XYZ file of C-alpha atoms in Angstrom:
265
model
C -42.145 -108.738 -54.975
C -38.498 -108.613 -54.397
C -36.139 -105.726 -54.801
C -34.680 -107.081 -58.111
C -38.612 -107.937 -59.359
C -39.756 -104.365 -58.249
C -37.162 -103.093 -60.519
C -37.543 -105.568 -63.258
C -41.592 -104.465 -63.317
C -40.846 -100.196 -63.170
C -38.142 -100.806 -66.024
C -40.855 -102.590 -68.290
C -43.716 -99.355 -67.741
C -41.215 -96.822 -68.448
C -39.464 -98.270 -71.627
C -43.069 -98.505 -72.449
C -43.372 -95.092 -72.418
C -40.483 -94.593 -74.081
C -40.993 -96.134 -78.206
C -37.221 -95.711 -79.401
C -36.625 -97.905 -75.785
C -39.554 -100.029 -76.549
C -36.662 -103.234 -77.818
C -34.273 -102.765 -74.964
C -33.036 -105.813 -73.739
C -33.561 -105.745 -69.525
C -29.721 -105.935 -68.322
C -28.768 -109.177 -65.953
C -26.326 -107.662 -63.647
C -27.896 -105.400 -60.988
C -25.994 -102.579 -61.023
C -26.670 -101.624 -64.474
C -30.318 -102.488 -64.219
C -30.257 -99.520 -61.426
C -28.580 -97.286 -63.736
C -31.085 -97.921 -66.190
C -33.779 -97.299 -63.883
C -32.521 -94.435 -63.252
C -31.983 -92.749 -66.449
C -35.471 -93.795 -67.264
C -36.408 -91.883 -64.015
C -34.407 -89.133 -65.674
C -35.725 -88.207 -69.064
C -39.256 -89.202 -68.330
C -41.479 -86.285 -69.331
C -44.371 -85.185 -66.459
C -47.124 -86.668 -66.741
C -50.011 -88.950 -64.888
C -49.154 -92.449 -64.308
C -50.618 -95.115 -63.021
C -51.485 -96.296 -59.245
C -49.949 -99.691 -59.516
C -46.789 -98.033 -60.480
C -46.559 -95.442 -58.180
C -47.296 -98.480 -55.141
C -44.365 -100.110 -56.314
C -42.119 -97.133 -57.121
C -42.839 -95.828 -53.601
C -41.812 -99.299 -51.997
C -38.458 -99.778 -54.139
C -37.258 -96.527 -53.560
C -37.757 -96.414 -50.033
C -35.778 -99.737 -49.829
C -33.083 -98.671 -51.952
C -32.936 -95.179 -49.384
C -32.800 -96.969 -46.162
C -30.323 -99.950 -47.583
C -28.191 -96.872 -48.630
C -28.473 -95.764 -44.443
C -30.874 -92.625 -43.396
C -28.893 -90.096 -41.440
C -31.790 -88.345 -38.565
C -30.723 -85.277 -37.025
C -30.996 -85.972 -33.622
C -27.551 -88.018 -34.966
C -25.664 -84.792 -35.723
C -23.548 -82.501 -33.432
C -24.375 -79.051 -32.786
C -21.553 -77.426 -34.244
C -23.150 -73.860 -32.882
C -26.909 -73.248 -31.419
C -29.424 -74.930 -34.188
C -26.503 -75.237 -36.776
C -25.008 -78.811 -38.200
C -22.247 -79.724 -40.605
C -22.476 -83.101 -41.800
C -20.948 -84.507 -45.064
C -23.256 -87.198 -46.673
C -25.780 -87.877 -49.324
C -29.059 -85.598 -48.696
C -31.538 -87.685 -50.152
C -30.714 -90.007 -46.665
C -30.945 -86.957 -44.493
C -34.578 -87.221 -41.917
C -35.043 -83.820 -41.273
C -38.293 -81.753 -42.527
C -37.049 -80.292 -45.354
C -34.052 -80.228 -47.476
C -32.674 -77.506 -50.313
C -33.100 -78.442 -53.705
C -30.516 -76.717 -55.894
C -32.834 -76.513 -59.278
C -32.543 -75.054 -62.745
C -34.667 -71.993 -63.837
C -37.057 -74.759 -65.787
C -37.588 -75.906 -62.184
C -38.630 -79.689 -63.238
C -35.404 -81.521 -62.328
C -32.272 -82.672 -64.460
C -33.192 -84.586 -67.420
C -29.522 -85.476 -68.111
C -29.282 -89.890 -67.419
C -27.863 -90.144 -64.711
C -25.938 -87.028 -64.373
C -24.190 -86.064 -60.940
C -26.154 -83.160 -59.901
C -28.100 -83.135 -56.681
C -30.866 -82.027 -58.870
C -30.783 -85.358 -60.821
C -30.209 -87.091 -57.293
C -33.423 -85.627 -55.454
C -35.568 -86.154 -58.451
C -34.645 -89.565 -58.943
C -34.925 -90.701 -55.280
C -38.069 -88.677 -54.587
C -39.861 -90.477 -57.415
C -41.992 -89.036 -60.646
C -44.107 -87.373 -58.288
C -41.669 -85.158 -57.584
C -41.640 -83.829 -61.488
C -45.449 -83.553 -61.680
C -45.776 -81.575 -58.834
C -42.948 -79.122 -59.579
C -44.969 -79.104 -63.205
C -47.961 -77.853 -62.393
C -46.548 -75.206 -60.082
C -44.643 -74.061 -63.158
C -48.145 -73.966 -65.208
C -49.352 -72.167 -62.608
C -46.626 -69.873 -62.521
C -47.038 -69.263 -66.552
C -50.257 -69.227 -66.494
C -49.241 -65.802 -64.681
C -46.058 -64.807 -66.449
C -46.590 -66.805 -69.631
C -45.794 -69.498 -71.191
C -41.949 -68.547 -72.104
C -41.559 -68.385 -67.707
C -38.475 -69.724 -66.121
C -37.886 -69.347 -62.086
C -35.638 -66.134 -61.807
C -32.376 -66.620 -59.201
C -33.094 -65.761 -55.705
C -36.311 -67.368 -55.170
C -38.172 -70.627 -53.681
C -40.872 -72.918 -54.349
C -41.696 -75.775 -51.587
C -42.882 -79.300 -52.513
C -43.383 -82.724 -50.745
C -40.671 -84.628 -50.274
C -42.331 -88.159 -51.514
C -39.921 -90.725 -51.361
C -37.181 -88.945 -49.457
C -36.334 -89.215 -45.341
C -37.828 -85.640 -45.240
C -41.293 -84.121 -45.579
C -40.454 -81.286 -47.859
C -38.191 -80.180 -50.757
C -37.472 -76.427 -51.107
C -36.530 -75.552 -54.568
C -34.109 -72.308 -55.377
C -32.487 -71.366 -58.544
C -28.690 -69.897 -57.512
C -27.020 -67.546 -59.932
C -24.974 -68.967 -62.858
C -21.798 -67.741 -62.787
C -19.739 -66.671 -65.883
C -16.769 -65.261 -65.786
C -15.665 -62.633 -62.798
C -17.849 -62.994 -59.521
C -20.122 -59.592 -59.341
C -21.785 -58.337 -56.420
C -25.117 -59.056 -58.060
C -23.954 -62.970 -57.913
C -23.458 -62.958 -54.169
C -26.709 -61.000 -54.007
C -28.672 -63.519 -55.452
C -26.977 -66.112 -53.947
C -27.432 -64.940 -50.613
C -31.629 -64.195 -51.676
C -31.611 -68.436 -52.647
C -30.753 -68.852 -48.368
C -32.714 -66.419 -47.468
C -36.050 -67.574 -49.842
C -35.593 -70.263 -48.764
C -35.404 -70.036 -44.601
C -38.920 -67.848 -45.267
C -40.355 -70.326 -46.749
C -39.356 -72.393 -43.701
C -40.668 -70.402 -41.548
C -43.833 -69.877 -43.801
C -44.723 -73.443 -43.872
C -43.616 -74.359 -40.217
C -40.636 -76.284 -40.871
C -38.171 -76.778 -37.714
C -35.078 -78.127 -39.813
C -33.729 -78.157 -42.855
C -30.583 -78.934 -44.940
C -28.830 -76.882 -47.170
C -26.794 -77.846 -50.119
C -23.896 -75.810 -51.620
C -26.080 -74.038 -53.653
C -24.833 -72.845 -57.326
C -20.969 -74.032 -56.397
C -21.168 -77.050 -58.770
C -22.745 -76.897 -62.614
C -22.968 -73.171 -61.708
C -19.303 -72.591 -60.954
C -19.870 -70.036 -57.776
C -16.335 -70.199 -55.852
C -16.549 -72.733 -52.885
C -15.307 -70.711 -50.324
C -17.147 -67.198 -51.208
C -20.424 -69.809 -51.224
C -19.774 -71.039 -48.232
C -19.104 -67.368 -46.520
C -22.274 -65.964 -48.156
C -24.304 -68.802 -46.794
C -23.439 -68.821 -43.435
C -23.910 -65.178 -43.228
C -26.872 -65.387 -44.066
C -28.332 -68.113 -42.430
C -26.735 -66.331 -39.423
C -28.058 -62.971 -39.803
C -31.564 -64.470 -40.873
C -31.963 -66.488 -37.371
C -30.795 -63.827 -35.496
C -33.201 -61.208 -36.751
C -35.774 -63.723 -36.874
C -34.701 -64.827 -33.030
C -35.483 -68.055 -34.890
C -34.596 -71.909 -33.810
C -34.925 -73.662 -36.779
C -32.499 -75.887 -36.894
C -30.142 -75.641 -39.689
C -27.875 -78.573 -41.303
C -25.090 -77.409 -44.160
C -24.403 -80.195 -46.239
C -21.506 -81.135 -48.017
C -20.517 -83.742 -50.521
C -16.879 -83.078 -50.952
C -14.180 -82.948 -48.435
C -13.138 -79.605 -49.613
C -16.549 -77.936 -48.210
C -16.576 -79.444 -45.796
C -13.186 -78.229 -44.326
C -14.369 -74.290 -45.924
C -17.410 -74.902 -43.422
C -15.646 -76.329 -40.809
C -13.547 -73.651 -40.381
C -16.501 -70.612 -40.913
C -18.602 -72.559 -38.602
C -15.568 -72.688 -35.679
C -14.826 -68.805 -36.300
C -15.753 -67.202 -32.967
């Protein structure tokens, strides 16, 4: 199958799924056939699927990643010992594991097409991605019950399916409403620091960070970006750790906050 007839086939199954969708006329132009596809990918509820799907899920998105360019670390500059800055799109990043910044229902943004990195991982990853952060949410209520949401400050670790990396470490950062509290930057600076244990825990040697809770969540950029590398700081130094550590950005405006934190004798 080609790209375009990949594309063509996962569009069919899902408005399939989908009854209100079931008359959608497939669009000609390939650009909004992707968007489609993804939106699809978006509000699809968990659930089983079948193997034929997945097969050629798994082979369209990892075309569409690699056309897009994949990004390895051993590309990236030190900027200090075991720590990178590199401005890109994380779902092209090879390392082993990258930071997912979730929502407390922990299953991915169901908004079509929305800009989030949430909605970006998901999407790329493939459904698998969804099922598997579903049933370690039923597992999860089947503990706290069934109204459970993932509090701030923690992390939950998942494969990284159809992504450059292995892994996908899941955190919830702090929502922030009004005046910045010290209980925000606490949490915020528990999301790093769940998440470099779970690193640890599960033998990961790199991983990626997003800007965790400074978009949808509103957390100040540059506070962020001061709280993270704190932490990640104090964390490898305690830890006399080596993992190797990449902060990504997306805008230019982190990416100049970082720059200048990361070049700060």
């Amino acid at each position: 199958m080609t790209q375009e007839e990949k594309r063509r086939f996962l569009i069919s199954r899902l408005l399939r799924e989908q009854p209100r969708y079931a008359h959608m006329e497939m669009p000609d132009e390939a650009g909004e056939q992707k968007k489609l596809l993804r939106a699809l990918f978006n509000i699809r509820m968990p659930d089983a699927i079948g193997e034929e799907f997945i097969k050629v899920q798994d082979a369209y998105l990892q075309s569409e990643i690699k056309g897009k360019g994949i990004t390895d670390l051993s590309d990236l500059p030190q900027i200090e010992q075991d720590i990178y800055l590199w401005q890109g799109d994380i779902t092209t990043l090879k390392v082993d594991a990258i930071v997912n910044a979730a929502n407390s229902q922990m299953l991915g943004c169901f908004c079509p097409c929305h800009g989030c990195i949430d909605n970006a991982i998901h999407t790329y990853a493939g459904v698998q991605l969804r099922n598997e952060c579903n049933a370690l949410m039923e597992e999860n209520r089947k503990i706290y019950g069934r109204d459970y949401e993932e509090p701030a400050g923690r992390a939950m670790i998942t494969k990284g399916y159809n992504l450059p990396c292995s892994y996908v470490i899941h955190t919830v950062g702090p929502i922030i409403s009004g005046r910045l509290k010290k209980k925000d930057c606490e949490q915020l600076s528990e999301c790093y620091r769940s998440c470099l244990e779970t690193a640890l825990e599960n033998g990961i040697k790199s991983m990626a960070f997003c800007c965790i809770s400074t978009g949808e969540f509103h957390f100040p950029n540059d506070k962020a970006a001061q709280i993270a590398v704190k932490t990640v700081r104090e964390f490898k130094r305690i830890n006399r750790s080596r993992l190797e550590v990449v902060f990504n950005v997306f805008r230019d405006i982190d990416y100049e906050i970082y720059r200048e934190l990361l070049t700060q004798n």
